[in-house]
PDB file of C-alpha atoms in Angstrom:
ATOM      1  CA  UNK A  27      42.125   3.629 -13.804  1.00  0.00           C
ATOM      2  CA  UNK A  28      41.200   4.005 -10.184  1.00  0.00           C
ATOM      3  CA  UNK A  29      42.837   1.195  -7.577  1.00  0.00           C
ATOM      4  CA  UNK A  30      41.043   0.193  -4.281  1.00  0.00           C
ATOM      5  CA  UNK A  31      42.635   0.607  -1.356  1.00  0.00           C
ATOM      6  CA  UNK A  32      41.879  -1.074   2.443  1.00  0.00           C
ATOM      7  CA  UNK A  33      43.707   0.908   5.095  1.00  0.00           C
ATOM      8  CA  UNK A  34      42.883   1.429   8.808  1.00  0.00           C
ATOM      9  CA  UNK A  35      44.397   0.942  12.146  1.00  0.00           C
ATOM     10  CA  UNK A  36      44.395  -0.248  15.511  1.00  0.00           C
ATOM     11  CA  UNK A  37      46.002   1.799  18.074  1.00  0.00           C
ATOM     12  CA  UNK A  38      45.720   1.496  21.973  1.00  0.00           C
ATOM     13  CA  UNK A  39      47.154   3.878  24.443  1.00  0.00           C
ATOM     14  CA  UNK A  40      47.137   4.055  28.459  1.00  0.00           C
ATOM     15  CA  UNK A  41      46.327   6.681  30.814  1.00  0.00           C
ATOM     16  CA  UNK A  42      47.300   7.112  34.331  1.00  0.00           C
ATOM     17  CA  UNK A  43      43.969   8.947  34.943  1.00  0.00           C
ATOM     18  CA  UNK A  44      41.216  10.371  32.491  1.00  0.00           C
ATOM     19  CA  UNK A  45      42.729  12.702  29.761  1.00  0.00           C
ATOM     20  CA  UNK A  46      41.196  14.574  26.929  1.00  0.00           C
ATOM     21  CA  UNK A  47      42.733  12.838  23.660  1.00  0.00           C
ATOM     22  CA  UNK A  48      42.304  14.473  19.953  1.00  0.00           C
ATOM     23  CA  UNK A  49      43.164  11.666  16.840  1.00  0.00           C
ATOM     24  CA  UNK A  50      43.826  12.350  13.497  1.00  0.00           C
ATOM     25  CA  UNK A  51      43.819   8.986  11.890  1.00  0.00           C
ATOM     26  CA  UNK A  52      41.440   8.677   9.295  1.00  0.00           C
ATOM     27  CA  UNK A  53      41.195  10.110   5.469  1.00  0.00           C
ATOM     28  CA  UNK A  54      40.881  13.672   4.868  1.00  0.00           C
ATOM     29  CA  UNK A  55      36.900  15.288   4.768  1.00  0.00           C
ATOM     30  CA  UNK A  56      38.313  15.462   0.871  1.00  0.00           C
ATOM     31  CA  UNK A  57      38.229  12.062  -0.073  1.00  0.00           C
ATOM     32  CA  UNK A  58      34.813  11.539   1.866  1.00  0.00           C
ATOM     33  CA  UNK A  59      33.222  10.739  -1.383  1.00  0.00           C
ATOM     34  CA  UNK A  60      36.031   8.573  -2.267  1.00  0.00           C
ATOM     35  CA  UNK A  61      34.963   6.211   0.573  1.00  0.00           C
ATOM     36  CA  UNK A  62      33.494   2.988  -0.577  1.00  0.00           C
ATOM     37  CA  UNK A  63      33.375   0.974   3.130  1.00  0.00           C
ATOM     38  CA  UNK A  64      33.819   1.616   6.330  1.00  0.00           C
ATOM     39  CA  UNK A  65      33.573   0.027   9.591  1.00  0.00           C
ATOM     40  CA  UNK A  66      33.443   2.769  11.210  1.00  0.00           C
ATOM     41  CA  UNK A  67      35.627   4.145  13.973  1.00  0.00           C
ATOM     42  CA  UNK A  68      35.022   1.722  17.366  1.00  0.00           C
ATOM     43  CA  UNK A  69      36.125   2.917  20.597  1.00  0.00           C
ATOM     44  CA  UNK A  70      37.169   0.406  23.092  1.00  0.00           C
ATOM     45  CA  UNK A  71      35.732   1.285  25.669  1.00  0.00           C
ATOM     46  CA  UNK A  72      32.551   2.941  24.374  1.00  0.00           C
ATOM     47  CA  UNK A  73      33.336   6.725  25.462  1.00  0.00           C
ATOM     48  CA  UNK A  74      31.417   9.906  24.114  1.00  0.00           C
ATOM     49  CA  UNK A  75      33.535  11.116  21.221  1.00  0.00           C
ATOM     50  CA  UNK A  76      33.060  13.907  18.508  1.00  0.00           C
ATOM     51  CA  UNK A  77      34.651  15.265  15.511  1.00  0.00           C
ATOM     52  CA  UNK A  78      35.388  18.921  14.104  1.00  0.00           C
ATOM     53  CA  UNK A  79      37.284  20.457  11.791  1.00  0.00           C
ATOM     54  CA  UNK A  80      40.583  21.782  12.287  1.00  0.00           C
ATOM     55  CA  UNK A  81      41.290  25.531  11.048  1.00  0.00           C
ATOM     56  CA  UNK A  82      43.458  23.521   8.214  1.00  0.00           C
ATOM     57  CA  UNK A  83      40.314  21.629   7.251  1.00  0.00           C
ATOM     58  CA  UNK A  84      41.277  18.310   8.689  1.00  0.00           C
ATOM     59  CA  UNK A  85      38.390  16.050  10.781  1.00  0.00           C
ATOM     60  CA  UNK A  86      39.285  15.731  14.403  1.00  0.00           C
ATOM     61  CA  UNK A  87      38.545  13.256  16.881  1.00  0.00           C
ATOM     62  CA  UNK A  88      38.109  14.159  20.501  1.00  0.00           C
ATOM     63  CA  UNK A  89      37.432  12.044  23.302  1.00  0.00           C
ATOM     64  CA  UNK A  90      37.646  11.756  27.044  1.00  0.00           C
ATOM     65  CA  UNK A  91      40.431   8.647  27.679  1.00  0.00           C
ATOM     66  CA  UNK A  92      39.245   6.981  30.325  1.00  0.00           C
ATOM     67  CA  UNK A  93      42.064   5.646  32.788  1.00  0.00           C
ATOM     68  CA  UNK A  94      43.586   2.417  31.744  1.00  0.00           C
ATOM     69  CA  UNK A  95      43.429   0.862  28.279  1.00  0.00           C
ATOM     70  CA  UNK A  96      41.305   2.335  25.737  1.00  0.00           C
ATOM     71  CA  UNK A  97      41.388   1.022  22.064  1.00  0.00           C
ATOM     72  CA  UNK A  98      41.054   2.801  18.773  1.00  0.00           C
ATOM     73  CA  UNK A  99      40.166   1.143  15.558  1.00  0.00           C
ATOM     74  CA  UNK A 100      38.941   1.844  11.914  1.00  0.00           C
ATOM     75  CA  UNK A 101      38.525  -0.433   8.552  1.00  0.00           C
ATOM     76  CA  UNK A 102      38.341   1.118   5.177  1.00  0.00           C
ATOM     77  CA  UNK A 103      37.970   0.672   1.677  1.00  0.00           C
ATOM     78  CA  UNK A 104      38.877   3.477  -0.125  1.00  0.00           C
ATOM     79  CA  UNK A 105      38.723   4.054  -4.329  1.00  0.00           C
ATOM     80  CA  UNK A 106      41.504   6.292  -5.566  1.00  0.00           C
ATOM     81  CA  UNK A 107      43.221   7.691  -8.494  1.00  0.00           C
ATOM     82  CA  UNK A 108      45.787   4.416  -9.994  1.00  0.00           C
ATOM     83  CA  UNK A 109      48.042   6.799 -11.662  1.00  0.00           C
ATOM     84  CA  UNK A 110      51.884   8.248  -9.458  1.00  0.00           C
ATOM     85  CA  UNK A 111      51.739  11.952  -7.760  1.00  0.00           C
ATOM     86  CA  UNK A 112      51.518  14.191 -10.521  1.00  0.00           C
ATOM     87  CA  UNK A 113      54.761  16.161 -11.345  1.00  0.00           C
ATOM     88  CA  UNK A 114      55.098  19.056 -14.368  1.00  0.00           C
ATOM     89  CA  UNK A 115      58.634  19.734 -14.519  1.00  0.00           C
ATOM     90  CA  UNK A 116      57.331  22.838 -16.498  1.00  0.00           C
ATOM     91  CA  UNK A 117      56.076  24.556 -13.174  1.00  0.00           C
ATOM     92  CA  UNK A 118      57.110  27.993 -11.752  1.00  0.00           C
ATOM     93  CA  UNK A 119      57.702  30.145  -8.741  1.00  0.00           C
ATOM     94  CA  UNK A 120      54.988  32.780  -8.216  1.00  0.00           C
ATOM     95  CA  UNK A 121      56.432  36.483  -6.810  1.00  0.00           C
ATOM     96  CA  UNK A 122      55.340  36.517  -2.811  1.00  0.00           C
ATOM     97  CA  UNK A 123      53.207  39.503  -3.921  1.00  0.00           C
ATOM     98  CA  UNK A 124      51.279  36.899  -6.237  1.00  0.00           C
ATOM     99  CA  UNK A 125      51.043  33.874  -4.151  1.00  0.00           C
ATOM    100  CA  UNK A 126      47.448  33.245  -3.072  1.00  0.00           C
ATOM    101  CA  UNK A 127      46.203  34.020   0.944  1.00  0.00           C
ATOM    102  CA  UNK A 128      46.229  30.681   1.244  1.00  0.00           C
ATOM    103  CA  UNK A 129      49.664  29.928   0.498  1.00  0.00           C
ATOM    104  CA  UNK A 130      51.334  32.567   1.858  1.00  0.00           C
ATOM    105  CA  UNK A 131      51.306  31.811   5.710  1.00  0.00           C
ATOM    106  CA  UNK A 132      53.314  28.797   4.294  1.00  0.00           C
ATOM    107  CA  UNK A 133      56.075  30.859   3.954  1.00  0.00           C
ATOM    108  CA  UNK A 134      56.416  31.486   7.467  1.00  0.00           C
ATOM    109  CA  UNK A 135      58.712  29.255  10.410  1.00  0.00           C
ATOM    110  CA  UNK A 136      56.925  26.877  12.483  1.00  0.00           C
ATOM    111  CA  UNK A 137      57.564  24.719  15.341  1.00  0.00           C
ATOM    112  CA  UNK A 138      59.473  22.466  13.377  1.00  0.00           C
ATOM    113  CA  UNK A 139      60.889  24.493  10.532  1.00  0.00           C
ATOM    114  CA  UNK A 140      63.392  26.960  11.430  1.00  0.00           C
ATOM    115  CA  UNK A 141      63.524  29.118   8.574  1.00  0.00           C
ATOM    116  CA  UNK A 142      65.768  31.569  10.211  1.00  0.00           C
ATOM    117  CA  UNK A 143      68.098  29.331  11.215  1.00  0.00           C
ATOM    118  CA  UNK A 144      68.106  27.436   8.040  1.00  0.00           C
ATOM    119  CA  UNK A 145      67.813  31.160   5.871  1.00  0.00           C
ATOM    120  CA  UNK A 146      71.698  31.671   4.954  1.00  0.00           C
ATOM    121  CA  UNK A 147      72.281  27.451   4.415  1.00  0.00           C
ATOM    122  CA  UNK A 148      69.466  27.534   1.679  1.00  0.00           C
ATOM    123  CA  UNK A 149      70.834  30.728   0.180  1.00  0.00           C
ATOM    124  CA  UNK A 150      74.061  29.279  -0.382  1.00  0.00           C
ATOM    125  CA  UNK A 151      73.066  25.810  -1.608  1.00  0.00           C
ATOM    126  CA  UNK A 152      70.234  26.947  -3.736  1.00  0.00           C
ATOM    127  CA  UNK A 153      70.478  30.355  -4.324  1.00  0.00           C
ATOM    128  CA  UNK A 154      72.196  29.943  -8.021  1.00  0.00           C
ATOM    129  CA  UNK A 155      70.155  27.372  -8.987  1.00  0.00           C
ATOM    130  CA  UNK A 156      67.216  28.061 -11.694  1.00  0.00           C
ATOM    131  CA  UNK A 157      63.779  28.891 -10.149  1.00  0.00           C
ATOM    132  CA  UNK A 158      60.922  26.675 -10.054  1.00  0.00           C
ATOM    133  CA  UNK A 159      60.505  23.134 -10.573  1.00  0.00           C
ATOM    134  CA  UNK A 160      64.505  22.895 -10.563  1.00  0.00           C
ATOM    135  CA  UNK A 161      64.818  24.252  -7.408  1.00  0.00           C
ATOM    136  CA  UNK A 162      62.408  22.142  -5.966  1.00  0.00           C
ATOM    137  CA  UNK A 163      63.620  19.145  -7.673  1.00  0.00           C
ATOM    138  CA  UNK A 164      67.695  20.729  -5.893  1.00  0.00           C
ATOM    139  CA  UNK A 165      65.965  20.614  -2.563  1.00  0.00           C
ATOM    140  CA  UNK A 166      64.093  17.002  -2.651  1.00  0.00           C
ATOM    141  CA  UNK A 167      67.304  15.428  -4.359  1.00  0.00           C
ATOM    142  CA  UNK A 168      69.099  17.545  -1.708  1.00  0.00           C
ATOM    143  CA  UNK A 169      67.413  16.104   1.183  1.00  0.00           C
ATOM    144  CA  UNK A 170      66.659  12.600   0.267  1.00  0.00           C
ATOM    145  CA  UNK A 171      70.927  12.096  -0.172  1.00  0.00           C
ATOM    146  CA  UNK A 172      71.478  14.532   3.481  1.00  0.00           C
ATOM    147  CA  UNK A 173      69.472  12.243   5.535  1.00  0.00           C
ATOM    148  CA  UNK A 174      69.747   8.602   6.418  1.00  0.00           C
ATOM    149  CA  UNK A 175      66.357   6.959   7.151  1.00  0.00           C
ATOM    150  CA  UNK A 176      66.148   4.701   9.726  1.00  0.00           C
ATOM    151  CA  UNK A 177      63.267   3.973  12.525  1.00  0.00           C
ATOM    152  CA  UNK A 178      65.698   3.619  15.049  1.00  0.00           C
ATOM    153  CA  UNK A 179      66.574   7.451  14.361  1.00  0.00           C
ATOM    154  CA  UNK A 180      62.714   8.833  15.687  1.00  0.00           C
ATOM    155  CA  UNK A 181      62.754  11.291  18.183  1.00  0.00           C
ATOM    156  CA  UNK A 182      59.788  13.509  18.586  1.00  0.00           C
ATOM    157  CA  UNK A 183      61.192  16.643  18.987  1.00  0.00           C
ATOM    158  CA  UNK A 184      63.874  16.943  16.122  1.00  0.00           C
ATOM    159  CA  UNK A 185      63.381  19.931  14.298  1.00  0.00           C
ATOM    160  CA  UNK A 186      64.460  20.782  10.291  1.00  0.00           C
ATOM    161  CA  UNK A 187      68.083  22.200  11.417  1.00  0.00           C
ATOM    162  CA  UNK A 188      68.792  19.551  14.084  1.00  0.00           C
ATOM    163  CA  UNK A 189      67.808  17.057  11.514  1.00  0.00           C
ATOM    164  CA  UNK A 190      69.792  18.832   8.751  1.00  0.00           C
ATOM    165  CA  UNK A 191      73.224  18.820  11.536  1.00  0.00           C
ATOM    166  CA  UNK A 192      72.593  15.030  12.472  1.00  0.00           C
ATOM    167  CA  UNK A 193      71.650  13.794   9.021  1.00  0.00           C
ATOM    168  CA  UNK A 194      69.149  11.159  10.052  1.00  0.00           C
ATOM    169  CA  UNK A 195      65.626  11.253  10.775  1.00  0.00           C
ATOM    170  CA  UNK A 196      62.151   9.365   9.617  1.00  0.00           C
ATOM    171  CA  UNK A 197      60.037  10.748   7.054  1.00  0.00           C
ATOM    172  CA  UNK A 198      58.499  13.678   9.339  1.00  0.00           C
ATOM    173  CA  UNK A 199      62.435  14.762   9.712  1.00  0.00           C
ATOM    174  CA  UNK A 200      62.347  14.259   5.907  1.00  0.00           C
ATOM    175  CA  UNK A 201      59.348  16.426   5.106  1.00  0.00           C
ATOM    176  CA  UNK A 202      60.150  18.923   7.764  1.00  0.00           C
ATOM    177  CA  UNK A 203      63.799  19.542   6.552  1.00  0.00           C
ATOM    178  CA  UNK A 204      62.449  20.410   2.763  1.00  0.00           C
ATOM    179  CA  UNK A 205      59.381  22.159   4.308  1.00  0.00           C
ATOM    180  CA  UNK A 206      61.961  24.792   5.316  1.00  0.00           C
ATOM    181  CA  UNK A 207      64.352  25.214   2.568  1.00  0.00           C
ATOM    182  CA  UNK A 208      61.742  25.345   0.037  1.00  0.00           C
ATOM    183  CA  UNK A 209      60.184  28.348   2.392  1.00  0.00           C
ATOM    184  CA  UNK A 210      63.467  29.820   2.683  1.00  0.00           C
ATOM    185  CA  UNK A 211      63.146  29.901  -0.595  1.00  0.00           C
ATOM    186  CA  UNK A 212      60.075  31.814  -0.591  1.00  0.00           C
ATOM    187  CA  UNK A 213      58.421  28.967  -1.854  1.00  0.00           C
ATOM    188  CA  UNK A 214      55.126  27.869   0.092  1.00  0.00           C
ATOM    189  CA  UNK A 215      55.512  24.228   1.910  1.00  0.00           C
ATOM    190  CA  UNK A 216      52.872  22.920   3.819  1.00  0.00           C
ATOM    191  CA  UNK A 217      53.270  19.231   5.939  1.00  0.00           C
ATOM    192  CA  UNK A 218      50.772  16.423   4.885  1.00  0.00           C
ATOM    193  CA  UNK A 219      50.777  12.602   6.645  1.00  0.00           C
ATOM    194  CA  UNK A 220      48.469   9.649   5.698  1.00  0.00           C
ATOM    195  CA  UNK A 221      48.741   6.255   4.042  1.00  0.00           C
ATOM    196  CA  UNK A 222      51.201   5.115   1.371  1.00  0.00           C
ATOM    197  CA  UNK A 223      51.517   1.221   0.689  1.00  0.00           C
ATOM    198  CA  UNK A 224      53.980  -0.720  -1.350  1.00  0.00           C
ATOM    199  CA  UNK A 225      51.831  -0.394  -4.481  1.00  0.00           C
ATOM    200  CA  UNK A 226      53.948  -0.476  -7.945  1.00  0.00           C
ATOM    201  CA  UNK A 227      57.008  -0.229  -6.028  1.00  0.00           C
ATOM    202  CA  UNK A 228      58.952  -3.550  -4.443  1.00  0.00           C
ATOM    203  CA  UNK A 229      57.187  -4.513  -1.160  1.00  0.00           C
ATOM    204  CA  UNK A 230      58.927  -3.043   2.277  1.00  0.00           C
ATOM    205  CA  UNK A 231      59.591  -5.456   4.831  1.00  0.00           C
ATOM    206  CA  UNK A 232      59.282  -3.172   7.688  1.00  0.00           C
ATOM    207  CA  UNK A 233      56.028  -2.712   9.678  1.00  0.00           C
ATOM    208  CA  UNK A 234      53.475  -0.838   7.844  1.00  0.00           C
ATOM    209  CA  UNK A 235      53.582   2.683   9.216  1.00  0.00           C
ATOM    210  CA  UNK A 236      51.615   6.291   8.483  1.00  0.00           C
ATOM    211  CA  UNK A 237      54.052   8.586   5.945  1.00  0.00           C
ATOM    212  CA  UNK A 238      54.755  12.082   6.253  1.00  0.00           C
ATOM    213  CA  UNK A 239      55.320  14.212   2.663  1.00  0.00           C
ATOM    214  CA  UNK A 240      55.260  17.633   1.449  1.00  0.00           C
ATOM    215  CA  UNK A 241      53.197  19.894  -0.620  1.00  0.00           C
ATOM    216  CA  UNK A 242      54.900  22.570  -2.674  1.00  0.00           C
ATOM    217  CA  UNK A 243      53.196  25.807  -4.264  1.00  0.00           C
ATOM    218  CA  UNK A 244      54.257  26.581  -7.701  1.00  0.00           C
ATOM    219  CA  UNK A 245      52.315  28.460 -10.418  1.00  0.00           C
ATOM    220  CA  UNK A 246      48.369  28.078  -9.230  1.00  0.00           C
ATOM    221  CA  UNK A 247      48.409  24.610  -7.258  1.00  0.00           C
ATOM    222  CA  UNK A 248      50.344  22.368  -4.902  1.00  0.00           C
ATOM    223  CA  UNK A 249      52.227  19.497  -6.322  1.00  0.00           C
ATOM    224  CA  UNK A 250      52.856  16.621  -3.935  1.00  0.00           C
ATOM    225  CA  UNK A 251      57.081  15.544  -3.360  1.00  0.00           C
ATOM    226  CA  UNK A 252      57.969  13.150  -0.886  1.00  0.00           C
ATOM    227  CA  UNK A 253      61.567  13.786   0.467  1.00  0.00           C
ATOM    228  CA  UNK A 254      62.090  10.242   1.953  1.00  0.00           C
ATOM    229  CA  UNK A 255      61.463   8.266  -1.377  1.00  0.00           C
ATOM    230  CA  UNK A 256      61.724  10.992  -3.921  1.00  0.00           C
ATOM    231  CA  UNK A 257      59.740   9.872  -6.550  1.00  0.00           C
ATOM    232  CA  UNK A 258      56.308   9.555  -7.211  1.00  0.00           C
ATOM    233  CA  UNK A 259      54.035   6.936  -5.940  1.00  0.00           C
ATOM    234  CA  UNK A 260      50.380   5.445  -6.345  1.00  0.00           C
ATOM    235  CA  UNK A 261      48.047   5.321  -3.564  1.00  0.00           C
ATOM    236  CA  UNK A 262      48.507   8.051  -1.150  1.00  0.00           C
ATOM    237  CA  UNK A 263      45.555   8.785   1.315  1.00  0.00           C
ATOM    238  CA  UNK A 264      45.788  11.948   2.941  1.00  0.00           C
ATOM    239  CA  UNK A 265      44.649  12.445   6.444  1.00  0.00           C
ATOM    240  CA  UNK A 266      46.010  16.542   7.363  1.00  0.00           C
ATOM    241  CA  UNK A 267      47.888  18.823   6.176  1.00  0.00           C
ATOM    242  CA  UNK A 268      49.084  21.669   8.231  1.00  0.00           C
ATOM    243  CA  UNK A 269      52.693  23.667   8.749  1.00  0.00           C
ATOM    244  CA  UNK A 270      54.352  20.796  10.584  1.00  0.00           C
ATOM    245  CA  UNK A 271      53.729  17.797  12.561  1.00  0.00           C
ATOM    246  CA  UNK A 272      52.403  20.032  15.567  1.00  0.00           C
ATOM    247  CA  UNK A 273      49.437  21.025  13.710  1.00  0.00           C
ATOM    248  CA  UNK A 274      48.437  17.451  13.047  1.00  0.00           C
ATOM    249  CA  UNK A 275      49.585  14.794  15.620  1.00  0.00           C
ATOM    250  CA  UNK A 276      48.436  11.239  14.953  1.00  0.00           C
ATOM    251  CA  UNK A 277      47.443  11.204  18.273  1.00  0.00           C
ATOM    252  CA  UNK A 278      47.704  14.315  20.796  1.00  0.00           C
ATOM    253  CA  UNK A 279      46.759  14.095  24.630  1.00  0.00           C
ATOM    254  CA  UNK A 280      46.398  16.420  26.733  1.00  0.00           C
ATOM    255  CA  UNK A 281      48.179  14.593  29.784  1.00  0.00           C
ATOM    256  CA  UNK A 282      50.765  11.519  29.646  1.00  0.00           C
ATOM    257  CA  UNK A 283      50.134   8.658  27.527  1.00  0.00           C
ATOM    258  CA  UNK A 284      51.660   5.218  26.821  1.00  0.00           C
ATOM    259  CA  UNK A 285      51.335   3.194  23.010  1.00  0.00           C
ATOM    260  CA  UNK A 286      50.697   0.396  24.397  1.00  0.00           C
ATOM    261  CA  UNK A 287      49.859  -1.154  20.631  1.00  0.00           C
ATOM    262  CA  UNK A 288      50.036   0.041  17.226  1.00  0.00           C
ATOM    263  CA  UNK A 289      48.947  -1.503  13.796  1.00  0.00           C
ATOM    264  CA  UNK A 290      48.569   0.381  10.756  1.00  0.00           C
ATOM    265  CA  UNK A 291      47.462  -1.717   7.027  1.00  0.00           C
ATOM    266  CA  UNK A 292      47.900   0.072   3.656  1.00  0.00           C
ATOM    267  CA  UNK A 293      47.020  -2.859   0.694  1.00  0.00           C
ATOM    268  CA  UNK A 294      45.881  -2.625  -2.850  1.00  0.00           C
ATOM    269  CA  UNK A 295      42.581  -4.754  -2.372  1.00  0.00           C
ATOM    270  CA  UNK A 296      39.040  -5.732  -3.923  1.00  0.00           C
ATOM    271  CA  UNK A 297      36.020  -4.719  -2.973  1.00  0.00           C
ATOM    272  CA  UNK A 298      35.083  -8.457  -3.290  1.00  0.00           C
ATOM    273  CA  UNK A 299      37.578  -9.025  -0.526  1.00  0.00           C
ATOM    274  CA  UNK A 300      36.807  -7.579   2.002  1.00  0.00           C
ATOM    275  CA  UNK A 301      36.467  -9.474   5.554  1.00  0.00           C
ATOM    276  CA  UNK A 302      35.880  -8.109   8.853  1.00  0.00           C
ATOM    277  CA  UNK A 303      39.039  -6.800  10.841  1.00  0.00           C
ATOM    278  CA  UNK A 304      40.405  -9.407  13.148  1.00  0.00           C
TER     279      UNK A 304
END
């Protein structure tokens, strides 16, 4: 059974003067026919504003930020699959020399995920352990008890081995620290974000937020694990996917900027309810 899903956001930043701004905020080209409303995304004030696709396949936004306050905003309905992130504890490792072109650049460090620095560590904790879906299940059990979580712990420019010697982090520290075991590993780990609400698990408190997770390559597909709550959920919306955060910043200016508001909503809903954002 499929579940509905309203998410969107409303997002303002300030600029000194005008800057050229690129947003990824809204569902992935892949779930395009998975859309069932949309308000559309509004631009406060009315700019000039296109999208294109990323080399990763994500849509892009790019705009001119005027100077001052300018306001982003979107409201969707979205129909996906009602069933958790599918796992198949079954899975195996593929040889480098059989892993698919697409996959195999995964392998590779990134801004964010220092596989040289993080090569010998990874050997030693998961070296012995049985290949495959046991491994990967080592590493995500691994990282989810290494960490703390904790909002006040967010710093933009923590990478996987910082995060791994301070043990705390949010969910991109998360994602980014098993992103580079698992391709120390030689196991392909790409970075996804997007939306994940509190549905069939016990409703969160905290501000809504957008989610970082992982996707792993084993045998012929990737498999979706999610560090920071390590276990599967219902109702993940991708937006990107790329090696690490810096391939697919929420928002990314090219001058300073100030978040001057931020409000992100991820509910189960109805179609039949479905009023205008306030």
């Amino acid at each position: 059974m499929n579940v509905l899903i309203r998410l969107g956001y409303e997002i303002e930043i300030t600029c000194g003067q005008p800057t050229e701004v690129i947003a990824l905020l809204d569902p992935h080209p892949d779930l395009a026919g998975n859309m069932v409303r949309s308000s559309g995304v509004q631009i406060e004030p009315s700019v000039p504003n296109r999208t294109y696709i990323d080399p990763y396949g994500n849509s892009c936004l790019r705009l001119t930020a005027p100077a001052g306050a300018m306001r982003l905003s979107r409201d969707s309905l979205v129909e996906v699959e009602g069933r958790p992130d599918q796992w198949d504890e079954t899975a195996q490792e593929c040889s480098v020399s059989d892993l698919p072109d697409e996959a195999l650049g995964y392998l590779l460090a990134s801004r964010y995920c220092e596989t040289d620095l993080m090569m010998a560590q990874a050997w030693e904790l998961f070296g012995n352990v049985a290949p495959g879906w046991t491994r990967v299940r080592a590493i995500f059990d691994y990282v989810n008890s290494h960490l703390t979580f904790g909002y006040e712990h967010a710093r933009a420019t923590r990478t996987a081995a910082e995060a791994w010697r301070e043990r705390v982090g949010v969910c991109r520290d998360f994602a980014h620290l098993a992103i580079t075991l698992c391709r120390c590993m030689n196991i392909p780990a790409r970075y996804a974000n997007g939306y994940l609400g509190d549905i069939g698990v016990a409703p969160n408190p905290a501000p809504m937020d957008f989610n970082a997770w992982c996707e792993i390559w084993l045998e012929d597909r990737w498999f979706t694990l999610d560090a920071r709550h390590n276990e599967p959920r219902i109702g993940r919306v991708v937006i990107a996917r790329g090696r690490d955060a810096t391939d697919i910043p929420l928002i990314h200016s090219f001058g300073p900027h100030q978040l001057t508001m931020f409000r992100v909503w991820t509910d189960e809903a109805h179609e039949a309810g479905f009023p205008a954002l306030q």
